[in-house]
Short mmCIF file of C-alpha atoms in Angstrom, two decimals:
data_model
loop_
_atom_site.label_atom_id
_atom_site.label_comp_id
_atom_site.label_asym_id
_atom_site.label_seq_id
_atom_site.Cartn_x
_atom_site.Cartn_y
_atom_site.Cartn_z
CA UNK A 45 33.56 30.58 10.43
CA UNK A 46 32.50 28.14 13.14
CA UNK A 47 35.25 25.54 14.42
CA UNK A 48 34.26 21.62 14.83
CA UNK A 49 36.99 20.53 16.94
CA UNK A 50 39.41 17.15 16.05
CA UNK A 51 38.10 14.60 18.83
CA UNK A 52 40.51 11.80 19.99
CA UNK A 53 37.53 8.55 19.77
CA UNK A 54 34.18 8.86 18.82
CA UNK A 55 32.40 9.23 15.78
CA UNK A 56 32.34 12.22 12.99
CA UNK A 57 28.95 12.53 11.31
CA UNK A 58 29.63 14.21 8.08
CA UNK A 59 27.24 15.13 5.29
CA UNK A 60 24.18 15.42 7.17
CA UNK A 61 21.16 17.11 5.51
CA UNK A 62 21.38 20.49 6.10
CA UNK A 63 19.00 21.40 9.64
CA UNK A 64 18.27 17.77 9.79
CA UNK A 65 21.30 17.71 12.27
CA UNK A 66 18.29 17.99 14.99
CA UNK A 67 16.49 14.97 14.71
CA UNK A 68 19.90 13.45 14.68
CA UNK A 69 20.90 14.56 17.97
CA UNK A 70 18.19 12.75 19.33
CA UNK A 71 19.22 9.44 18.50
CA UNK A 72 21.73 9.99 21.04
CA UNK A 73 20.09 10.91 24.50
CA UNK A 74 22.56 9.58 26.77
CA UNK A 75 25.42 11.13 25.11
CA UNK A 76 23.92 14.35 24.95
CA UNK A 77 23.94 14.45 29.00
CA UNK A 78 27.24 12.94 28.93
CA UNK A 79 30.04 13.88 26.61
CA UNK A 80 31.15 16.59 24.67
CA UNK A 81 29.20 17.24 21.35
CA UNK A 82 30.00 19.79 18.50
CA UNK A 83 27.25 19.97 16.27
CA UNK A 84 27.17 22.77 13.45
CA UNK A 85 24.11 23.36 10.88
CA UNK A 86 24.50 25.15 7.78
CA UNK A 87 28.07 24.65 7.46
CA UNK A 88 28.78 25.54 3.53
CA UNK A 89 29.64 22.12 1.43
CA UNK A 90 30.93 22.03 -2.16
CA UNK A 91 29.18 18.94 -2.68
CA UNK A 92 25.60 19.72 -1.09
CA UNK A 93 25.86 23.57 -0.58
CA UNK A 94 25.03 23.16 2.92
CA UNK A 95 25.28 20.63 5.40
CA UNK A 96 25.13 19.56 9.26
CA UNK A 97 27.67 18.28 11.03
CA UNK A 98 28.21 16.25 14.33
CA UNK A 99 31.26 14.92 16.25
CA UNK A 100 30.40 12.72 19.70
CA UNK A 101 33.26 12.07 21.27
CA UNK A 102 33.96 8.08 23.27
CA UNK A 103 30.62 6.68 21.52
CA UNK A 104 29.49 3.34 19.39
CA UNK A 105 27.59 3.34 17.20
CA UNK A 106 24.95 -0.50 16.48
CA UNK A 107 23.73 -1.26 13.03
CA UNK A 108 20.36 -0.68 13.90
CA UNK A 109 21.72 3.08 14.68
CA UNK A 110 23.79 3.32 11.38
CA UNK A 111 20.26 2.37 10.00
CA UNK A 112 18.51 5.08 11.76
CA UNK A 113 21.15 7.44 10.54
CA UNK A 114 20.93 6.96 7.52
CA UNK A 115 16.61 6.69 7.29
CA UNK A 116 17.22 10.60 8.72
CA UNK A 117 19.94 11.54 6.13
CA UNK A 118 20.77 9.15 3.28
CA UNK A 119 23.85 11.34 2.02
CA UNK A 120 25.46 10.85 5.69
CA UNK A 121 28.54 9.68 5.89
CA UNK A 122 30.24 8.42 9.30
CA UNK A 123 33.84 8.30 10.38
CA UNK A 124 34.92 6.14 12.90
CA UNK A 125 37.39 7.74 14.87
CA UNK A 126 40.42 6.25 16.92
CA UNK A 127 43.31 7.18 19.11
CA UNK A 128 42.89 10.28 16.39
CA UNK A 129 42.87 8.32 13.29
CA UNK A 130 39.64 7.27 10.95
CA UNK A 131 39.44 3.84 11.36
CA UNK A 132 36.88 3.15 8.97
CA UNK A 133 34.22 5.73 7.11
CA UNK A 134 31.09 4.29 5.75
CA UNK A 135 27.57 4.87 4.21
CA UNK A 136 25.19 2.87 5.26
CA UNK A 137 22.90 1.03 2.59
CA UNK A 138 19.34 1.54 3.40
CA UNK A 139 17.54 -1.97 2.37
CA UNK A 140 14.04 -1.74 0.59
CA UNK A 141 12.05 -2.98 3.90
CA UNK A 142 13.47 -1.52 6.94
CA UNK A 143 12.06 -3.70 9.99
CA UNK A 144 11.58 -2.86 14.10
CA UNK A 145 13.37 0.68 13.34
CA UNK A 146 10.94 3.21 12.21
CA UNK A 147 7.23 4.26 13.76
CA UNK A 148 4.21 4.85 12.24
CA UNK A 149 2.90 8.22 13.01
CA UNK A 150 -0.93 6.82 11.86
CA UNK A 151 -2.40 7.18 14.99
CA UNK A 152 -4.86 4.57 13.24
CA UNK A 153 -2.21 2.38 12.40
CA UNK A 154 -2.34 -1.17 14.25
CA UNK A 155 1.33 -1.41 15.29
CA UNK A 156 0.64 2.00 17.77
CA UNK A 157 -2.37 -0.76 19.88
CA UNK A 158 -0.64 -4.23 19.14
CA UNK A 159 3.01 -2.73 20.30
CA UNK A 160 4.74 -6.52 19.93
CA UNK A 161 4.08 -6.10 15.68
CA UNK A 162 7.49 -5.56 14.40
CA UNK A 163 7.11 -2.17 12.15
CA UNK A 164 8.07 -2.95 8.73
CA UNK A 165 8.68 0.16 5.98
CA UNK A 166 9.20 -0.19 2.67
CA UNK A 167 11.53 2.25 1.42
CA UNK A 168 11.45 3.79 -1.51
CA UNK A 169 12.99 6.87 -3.84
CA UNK A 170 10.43 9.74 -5.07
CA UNK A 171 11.28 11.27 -8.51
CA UNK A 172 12.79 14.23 -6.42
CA UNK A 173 15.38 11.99 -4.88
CA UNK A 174 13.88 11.92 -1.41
CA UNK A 175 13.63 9.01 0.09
CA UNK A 176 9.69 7.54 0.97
CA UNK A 177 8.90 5.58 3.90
CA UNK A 178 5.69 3.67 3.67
CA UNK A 179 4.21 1.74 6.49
CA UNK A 180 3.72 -2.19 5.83
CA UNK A 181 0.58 -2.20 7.68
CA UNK A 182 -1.35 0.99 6.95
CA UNK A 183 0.34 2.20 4.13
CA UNK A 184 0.76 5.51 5.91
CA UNK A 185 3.70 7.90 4.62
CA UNK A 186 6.10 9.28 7.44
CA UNK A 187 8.42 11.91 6.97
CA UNK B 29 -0.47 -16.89 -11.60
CA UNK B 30 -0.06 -17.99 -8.40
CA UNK B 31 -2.88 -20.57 -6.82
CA UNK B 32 -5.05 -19.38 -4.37
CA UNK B 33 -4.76 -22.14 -2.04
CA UNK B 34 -3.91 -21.00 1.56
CA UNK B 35 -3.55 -17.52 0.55
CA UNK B 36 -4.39 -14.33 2.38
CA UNK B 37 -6.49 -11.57 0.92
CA UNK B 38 -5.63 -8.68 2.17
CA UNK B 39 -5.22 -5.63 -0.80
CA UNK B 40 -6.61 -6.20 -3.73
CA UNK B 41 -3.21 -4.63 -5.31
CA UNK B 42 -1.44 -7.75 -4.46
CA UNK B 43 -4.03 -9.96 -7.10
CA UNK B 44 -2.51 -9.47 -10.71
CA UNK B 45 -4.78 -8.61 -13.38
CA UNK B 46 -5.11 -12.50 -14.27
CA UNK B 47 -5.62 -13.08 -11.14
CA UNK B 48 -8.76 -10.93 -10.58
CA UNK B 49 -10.34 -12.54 -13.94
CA UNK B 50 -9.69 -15.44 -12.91
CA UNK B 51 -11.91 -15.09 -9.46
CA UNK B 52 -14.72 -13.83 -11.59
CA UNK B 53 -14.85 -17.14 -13.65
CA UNK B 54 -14.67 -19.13 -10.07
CA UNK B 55 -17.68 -17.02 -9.14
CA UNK B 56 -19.28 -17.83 -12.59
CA UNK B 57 -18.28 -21.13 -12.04
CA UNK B 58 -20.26 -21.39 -9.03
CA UNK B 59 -23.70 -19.90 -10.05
CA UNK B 60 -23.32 -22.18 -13.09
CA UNK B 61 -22.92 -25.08 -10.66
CA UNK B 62 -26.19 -24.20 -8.88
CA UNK B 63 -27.63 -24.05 -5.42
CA UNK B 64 -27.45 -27.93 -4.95
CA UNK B 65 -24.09 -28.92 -6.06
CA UNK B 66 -22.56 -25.55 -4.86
CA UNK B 67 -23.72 -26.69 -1.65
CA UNK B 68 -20.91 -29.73 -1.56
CA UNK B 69 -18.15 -27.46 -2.02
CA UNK B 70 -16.48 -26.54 1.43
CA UNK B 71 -18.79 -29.21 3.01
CA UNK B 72 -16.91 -29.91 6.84
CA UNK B 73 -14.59 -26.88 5.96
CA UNK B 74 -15.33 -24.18 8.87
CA UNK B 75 -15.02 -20.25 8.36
CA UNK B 76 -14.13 -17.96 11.60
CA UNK B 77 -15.68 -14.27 11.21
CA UNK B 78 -13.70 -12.32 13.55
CA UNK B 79 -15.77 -8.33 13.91
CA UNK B 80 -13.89 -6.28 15.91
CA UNK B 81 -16.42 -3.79 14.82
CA UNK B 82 -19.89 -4.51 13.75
CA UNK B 83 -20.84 -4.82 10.41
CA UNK B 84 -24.40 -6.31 9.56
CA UNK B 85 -23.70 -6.35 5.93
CA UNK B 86 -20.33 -7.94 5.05
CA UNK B 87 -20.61 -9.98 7.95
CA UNK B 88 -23.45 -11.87 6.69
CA UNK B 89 -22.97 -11.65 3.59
CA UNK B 90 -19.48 -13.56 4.25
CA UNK B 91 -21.75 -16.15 6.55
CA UNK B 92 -24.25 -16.44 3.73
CA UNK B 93 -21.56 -17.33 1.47
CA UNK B 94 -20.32 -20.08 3.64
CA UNK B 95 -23.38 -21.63 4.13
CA UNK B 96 -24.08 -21.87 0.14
CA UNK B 97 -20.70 -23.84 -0.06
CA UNK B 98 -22.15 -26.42 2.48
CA UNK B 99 -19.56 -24.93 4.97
CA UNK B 100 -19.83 -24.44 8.64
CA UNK B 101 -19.33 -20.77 10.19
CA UNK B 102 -18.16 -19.37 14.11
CA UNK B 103 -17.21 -15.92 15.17
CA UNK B 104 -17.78 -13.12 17.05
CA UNK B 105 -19.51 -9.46 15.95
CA UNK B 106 -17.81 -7.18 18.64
CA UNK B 107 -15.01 -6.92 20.63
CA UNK B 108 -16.82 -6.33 23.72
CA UNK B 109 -18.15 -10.21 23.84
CA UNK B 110 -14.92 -11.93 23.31
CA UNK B 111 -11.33 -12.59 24.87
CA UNK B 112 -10.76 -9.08 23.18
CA UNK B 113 -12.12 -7.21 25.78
CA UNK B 114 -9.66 -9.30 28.36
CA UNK B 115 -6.92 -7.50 26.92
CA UNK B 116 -5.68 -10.64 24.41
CA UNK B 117 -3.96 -9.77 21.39
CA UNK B 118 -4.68 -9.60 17.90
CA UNK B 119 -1.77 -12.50 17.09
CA UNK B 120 -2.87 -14.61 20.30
CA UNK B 121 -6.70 -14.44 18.54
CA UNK B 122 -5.82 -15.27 15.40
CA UNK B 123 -3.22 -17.83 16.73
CA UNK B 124 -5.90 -19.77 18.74
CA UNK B 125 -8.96 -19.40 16.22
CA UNK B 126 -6.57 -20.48 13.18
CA UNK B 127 -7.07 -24.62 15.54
CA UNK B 128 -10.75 -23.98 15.45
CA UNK B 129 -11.41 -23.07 11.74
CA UNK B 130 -10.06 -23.07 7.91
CA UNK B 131 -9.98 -19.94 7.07
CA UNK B 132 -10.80 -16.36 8.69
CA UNK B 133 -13.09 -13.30 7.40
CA UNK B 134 -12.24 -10.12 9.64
CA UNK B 135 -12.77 -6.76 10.34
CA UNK B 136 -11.30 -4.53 12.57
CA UNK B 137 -11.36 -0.79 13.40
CA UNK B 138 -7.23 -0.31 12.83
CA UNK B 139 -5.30 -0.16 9.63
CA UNK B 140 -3.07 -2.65 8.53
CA UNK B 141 -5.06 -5.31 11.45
CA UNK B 142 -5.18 -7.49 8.15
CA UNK B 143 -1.96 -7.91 7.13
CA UNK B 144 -1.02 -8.05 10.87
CA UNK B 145 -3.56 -10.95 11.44
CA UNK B 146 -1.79 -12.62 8.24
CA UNK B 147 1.60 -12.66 9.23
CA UNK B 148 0.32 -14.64 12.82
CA UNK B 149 -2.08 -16.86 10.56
CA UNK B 150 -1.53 -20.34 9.26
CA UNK B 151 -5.07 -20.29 7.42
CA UNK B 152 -5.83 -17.68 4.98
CA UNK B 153 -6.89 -14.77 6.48
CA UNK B 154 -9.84 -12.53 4.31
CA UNK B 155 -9.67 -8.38 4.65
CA UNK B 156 -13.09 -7.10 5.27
CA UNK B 157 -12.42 -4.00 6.21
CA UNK B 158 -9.57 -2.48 8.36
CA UNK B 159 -10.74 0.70 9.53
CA UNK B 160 -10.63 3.21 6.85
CA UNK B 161 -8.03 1.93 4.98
CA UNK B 162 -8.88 -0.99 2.56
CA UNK B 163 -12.01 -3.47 1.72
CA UNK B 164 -10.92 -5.49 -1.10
CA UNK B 165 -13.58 -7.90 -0.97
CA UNK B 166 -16.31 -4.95 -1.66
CA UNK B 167 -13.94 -4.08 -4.30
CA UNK B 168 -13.65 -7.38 -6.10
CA UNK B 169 -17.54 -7.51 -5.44
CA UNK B 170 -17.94 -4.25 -7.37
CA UNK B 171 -16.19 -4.84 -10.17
CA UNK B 172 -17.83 -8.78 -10.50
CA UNK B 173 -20.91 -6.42 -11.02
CA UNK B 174 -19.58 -4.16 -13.40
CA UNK B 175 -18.67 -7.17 -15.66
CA UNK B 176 -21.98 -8.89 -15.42
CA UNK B 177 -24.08 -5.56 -15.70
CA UNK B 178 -21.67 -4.28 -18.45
CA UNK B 179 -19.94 -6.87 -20.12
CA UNK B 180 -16.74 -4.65 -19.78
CA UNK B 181 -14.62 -2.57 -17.65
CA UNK B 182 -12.35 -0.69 -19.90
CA UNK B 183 -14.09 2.56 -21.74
CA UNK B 184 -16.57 2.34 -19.46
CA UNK B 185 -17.58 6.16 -18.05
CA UNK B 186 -18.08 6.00 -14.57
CA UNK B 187 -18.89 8.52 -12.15
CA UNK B 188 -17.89 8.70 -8.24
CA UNK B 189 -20.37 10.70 -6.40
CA UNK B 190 -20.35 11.56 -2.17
CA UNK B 191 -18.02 11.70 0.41
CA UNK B 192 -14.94 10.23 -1.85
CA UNK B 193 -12.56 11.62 1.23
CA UNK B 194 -13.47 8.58 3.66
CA UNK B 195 -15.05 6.30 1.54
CA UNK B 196 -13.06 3.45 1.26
CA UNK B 197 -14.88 1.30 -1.05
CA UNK B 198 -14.18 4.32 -3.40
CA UNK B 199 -10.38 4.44 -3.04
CA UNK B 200 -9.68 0.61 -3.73
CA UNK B 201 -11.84 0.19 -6.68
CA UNK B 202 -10.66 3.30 -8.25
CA UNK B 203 -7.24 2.22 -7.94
CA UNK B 204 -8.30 -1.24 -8.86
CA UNK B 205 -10.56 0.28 -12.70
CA UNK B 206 -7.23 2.31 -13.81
CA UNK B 207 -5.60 -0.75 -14.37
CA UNK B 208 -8.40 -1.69 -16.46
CA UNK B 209 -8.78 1.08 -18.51
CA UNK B 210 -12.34 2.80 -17.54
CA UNK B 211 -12.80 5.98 -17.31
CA UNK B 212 -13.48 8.06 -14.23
CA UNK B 213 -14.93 11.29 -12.35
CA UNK B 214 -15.16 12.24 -9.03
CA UNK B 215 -17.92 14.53 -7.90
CA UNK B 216 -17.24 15.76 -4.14
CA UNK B 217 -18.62 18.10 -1.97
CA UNK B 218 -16.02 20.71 -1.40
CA UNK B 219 -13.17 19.16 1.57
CA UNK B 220 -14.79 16.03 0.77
CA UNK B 221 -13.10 14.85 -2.46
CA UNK B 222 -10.17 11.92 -2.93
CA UNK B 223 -7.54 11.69 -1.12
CA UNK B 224 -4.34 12.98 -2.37
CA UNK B 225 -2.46 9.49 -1.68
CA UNK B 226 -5.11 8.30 -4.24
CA UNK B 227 -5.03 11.14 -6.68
CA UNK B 228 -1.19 9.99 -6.71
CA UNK B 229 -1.42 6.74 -7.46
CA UNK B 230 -4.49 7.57 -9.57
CA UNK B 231 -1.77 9.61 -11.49
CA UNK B 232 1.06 7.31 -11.30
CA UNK B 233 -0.92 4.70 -12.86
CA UNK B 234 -1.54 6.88 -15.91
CA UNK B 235 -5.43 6.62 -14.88
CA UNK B 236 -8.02 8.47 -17.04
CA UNK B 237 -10.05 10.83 -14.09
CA UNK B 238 -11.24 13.69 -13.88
CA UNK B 239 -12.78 15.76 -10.70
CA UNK B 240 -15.40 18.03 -11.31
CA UNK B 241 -18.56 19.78 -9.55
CA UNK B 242 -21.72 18.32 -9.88
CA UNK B 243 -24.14 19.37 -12.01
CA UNK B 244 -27.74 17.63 -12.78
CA UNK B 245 -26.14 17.43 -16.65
CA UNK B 246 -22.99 15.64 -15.10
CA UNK B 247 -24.75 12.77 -15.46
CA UNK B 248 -25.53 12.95 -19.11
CA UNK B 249 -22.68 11.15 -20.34
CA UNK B 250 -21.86 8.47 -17.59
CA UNK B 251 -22.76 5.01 -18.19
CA UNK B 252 -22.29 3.96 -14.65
CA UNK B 253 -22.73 6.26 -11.23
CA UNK B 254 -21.16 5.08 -7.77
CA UNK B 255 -23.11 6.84 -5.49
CA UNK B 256 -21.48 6.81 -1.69
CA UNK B 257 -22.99 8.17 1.62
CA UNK B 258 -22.75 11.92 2.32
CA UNK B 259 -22.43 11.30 6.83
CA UNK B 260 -23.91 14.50 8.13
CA UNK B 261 -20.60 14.37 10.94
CA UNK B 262 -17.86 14.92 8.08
CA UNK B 263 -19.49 18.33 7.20
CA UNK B 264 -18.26 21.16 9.34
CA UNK B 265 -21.86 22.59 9.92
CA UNK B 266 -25.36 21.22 10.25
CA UNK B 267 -26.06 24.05 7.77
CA UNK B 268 -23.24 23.14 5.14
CA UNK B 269 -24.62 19.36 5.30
CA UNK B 270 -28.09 20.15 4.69
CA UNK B 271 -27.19 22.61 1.87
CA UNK B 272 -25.15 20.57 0.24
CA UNK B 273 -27.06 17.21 0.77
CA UNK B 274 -29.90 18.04 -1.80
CA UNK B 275 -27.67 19.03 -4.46
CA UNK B 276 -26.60 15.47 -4.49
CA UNK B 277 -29.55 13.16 -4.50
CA UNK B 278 -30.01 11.14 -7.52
CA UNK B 279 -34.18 10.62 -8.25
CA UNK B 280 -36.11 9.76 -11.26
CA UNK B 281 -36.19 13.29 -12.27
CA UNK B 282 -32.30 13.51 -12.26
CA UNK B 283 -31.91 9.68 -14.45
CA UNK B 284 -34.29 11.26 -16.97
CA UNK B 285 -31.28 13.43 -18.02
CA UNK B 286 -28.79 9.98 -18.05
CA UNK B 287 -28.31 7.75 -20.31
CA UNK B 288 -31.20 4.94 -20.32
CA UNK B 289 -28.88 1.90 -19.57
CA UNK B 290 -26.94 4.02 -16.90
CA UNK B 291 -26.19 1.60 -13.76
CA UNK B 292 -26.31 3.16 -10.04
CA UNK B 293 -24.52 1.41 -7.57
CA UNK B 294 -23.72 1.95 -3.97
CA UNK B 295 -22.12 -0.21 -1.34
CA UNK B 296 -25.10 0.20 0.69
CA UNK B 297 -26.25 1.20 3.34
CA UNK B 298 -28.06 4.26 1.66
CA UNK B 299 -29.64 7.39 3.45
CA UNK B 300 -31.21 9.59 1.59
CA UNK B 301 -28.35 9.71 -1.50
CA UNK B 302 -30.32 7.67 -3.59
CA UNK B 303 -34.52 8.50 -3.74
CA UNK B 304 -36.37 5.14 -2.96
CA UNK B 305 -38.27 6.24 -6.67
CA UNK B 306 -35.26 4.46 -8.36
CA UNK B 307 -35.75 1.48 -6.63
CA UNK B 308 -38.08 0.01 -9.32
CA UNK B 309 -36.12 1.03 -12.41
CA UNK B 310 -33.55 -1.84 -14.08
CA UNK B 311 -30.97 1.17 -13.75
CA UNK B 312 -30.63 0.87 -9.84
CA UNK B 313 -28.01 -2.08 -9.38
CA UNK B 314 -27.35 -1.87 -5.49
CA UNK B 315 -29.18 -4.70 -4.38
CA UNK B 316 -28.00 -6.36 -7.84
CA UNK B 317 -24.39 -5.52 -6.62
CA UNK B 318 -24.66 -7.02 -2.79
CA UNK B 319 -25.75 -10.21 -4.59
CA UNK B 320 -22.74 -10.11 -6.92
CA UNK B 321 -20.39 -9.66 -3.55
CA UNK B 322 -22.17 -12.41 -2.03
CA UNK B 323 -21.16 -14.58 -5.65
CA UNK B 324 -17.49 -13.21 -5.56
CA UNK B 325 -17.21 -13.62 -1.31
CA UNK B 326 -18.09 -17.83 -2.42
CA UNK B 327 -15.31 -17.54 -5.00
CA UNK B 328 -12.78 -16.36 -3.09
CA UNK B 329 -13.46 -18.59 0.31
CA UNK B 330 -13.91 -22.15 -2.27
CA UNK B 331 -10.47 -20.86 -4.04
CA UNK B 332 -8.37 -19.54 -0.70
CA UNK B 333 -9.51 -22.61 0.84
CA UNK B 334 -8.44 -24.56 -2.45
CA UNK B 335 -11.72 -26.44 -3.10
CA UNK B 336 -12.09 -25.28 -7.11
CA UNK B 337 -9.56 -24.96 -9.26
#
């Protein structure tokens, strides 16, 4: 079985979609160049059967982030972590419109020409429990 | 239900049933009123039509209905004449020509321009046409003509026939007659049919539609026919399009089979979809129905700009 290592400060992110782990990573470019990173896919889970997990070590994390985080996984959960204790754990709420943190992939869409618009989502749950992501503008569906 | 006054008009999905019925009595309204009082309406009230792209028909038919209502019009009909093509923005366009007029008719090649232009607009702003995406004022027009033709939207058996993949006008006012109760089918050349975001919300909706192939007999049983354009560039041969093309022109011979009072429509303009043989019959309602969108463009500029009630 593959090891995630304790880290000291940073943040532990915990009940990530399984493979979706990815597209996580690349919310945090600088970090990836930077500091140490243990990221493990398919790890089993009693709750989820699988699951991704990441731990950055001497990282923040914004709201608009925690946002992003949770657009990409909505079962995430992130720790906190200082001087080797969780200082706080959370799930973040996703609200119903999500503004200035997605992009439309429409390459029709007008907020790709006019790039001051603001893109606004509204986000919604399908009947499968996945969560939609319409476009304001276009209506366009991103994954 | 809300007042018009000052609102945009961007998706017809945002006007509640009462809503829409109630725009059909302002256009009633109107005509009742006739040409000479209609013409005091939106006297010294000024309408911008901003056309990023050109479009002869809803462009003038938008001017047309400005000028019945006594009204004064300004705009442009391409980008390549105006500030546009300097590189200004869609919010500093609609920012400026919001001090110049009282309310704006647009189209614009990129979806969601609309609802952009709206959110930078402090006069209503009217959809009419963002790229491919929606054209509620061709909708409301559409089904304005199904009521006078018909008397009645729900029960009614109507057929969608052509390119149902990129036709827009077909996607809103489907969406728009399964909350009214008619009945539909699509008839598509193969690659060509509705969309599946519409065949969702089609299905959501708990419309009554079919899709099916067409057949000369599919027409037996309709009591309306929406006939689109079949563009020669969507097929993925010359030979495919010319093929297929026959199979799906409606002439005298094929409204013998039809019921007699069946109404063909189109949002015009036609190629060769529709035989210029059914021109002279009462069935073909095309040039019935741009009339009718010219009626329901006047209601909805008099009640956006608040002038009726």
């Amino acid at each position: 079985m593959m090891r995630i290592e304790r880290i000291t400060n940073g943040i532990v992110l915990d009940h990530i979609k399984a493979g979706v782990g990815i597209e996580i990573l690349k919310l945090f470019p600088t970090e990836l160049l930077r500091t140490k990173i243990d990221y493990a896919s398919y790890v089993d889970s009693p709750s989820m059967h699988v699951k991704d997990i990441i731990k950055i070590e001497n990282v923040d994390v914004n709201p608009a982030t925690l946002l992003k985080l949770a657009l990409l996984s909505p079962s995430i959960t992130i720790s906190i972590i200082r001087n080797g204790h969780v200082q706080s754990k959370m799930t973040p709420e996703i609200p119903p419109l999500v503004e200035g943190v997605l992009t439309c992939t429409n390459p029709k869409c007008i907020t790709l020409l006019e790039s001051y618009l603001s893109s606004r989502f509204h986000v919604s749950w399908n009947a499968d429990g996945r969560i939609r992501k319409q476009c304001a503008y276009c209506e366009h569906i991103i994954r | 239900m809300g007042s018009f006054s000052g609102r945009h008009i961007i998706d017809t999905a945002d006007l509640a049933t009462e809503e829409i019925l109630h725009l059909v009595e302002i256009a009633n309204q109107l005509q009742d009123m006739g040409r000479d009082k209609a013409r005091h309406v939106a006297a010294g009230k000024v309408l911008a039509t901003l056309f990023w792209e050109p479009s002869t028909r809803t462009r003038l038919s938008f001017e047309s209905a400005m000028f019945r209502l006594g009204g004064h019009v300004l705009g442009f009909s391409e980008a390549a004449s105006t500030s546009v093509a300097k590189g200004e923005t869609l919010a500093d366009t609609i920012q400026t020509v919001a001090l110049y007029s009282d309310i704006i008719a647009m189209r614009h090649p990129l979806e969601g321009s609309a609802f952009a232009a709206s959110t930078y607009s402090r006069i209503p702003v009217i959809n009419g046409g963002d790229g491919a995406h929606l054209h509620p004022t061709q909708t409301l027009g559409d089904t304005y003509t199904l009521l006078k033709e018909k008397g009645r939207l729900e029960g009614l058996r109507i057929g969608f026939l052509g390119d149902l993949l990129f036709g827009r006008t077909v996607h809103t006012f489907a969406r728009l007659l399964a909350r009214f109760g008619a009945e539909m089918q699509f008839f598509a050349p193969e690659g060509l049919n509705i969309p599946e975001y519409v065949r969702d919300s089609l299905e959501s909706a708990g419309a009554n539609f079919k899709e099916r192939e067409w057949r000369l007999e599919s027409i037996e049983d309709l009591d309306v026919l929406y006939v689109t354009r079949l563009q020669k560039e969507r097929f993925f041969s010359e030979e495919e399009y010319l093929r297929r093309k026959n199979s799906y022109i409606i002439n005298k011979e094929a409204l013998s089979k039809a019921k007699p009072d069946i109404l063909i429509l189109h949002p015009l303009p036609r190629n060769e979809e529709i035989s210029v043989d059914v021109d002279p019959l009462p069935n073909a309602g095309y040039f019935r129905q741009a009339e009718y969108g010219l009626q329901m463009r006047m209601a909805l500029i008099a009640a956006c700009l608040g002038v009726v009630a």
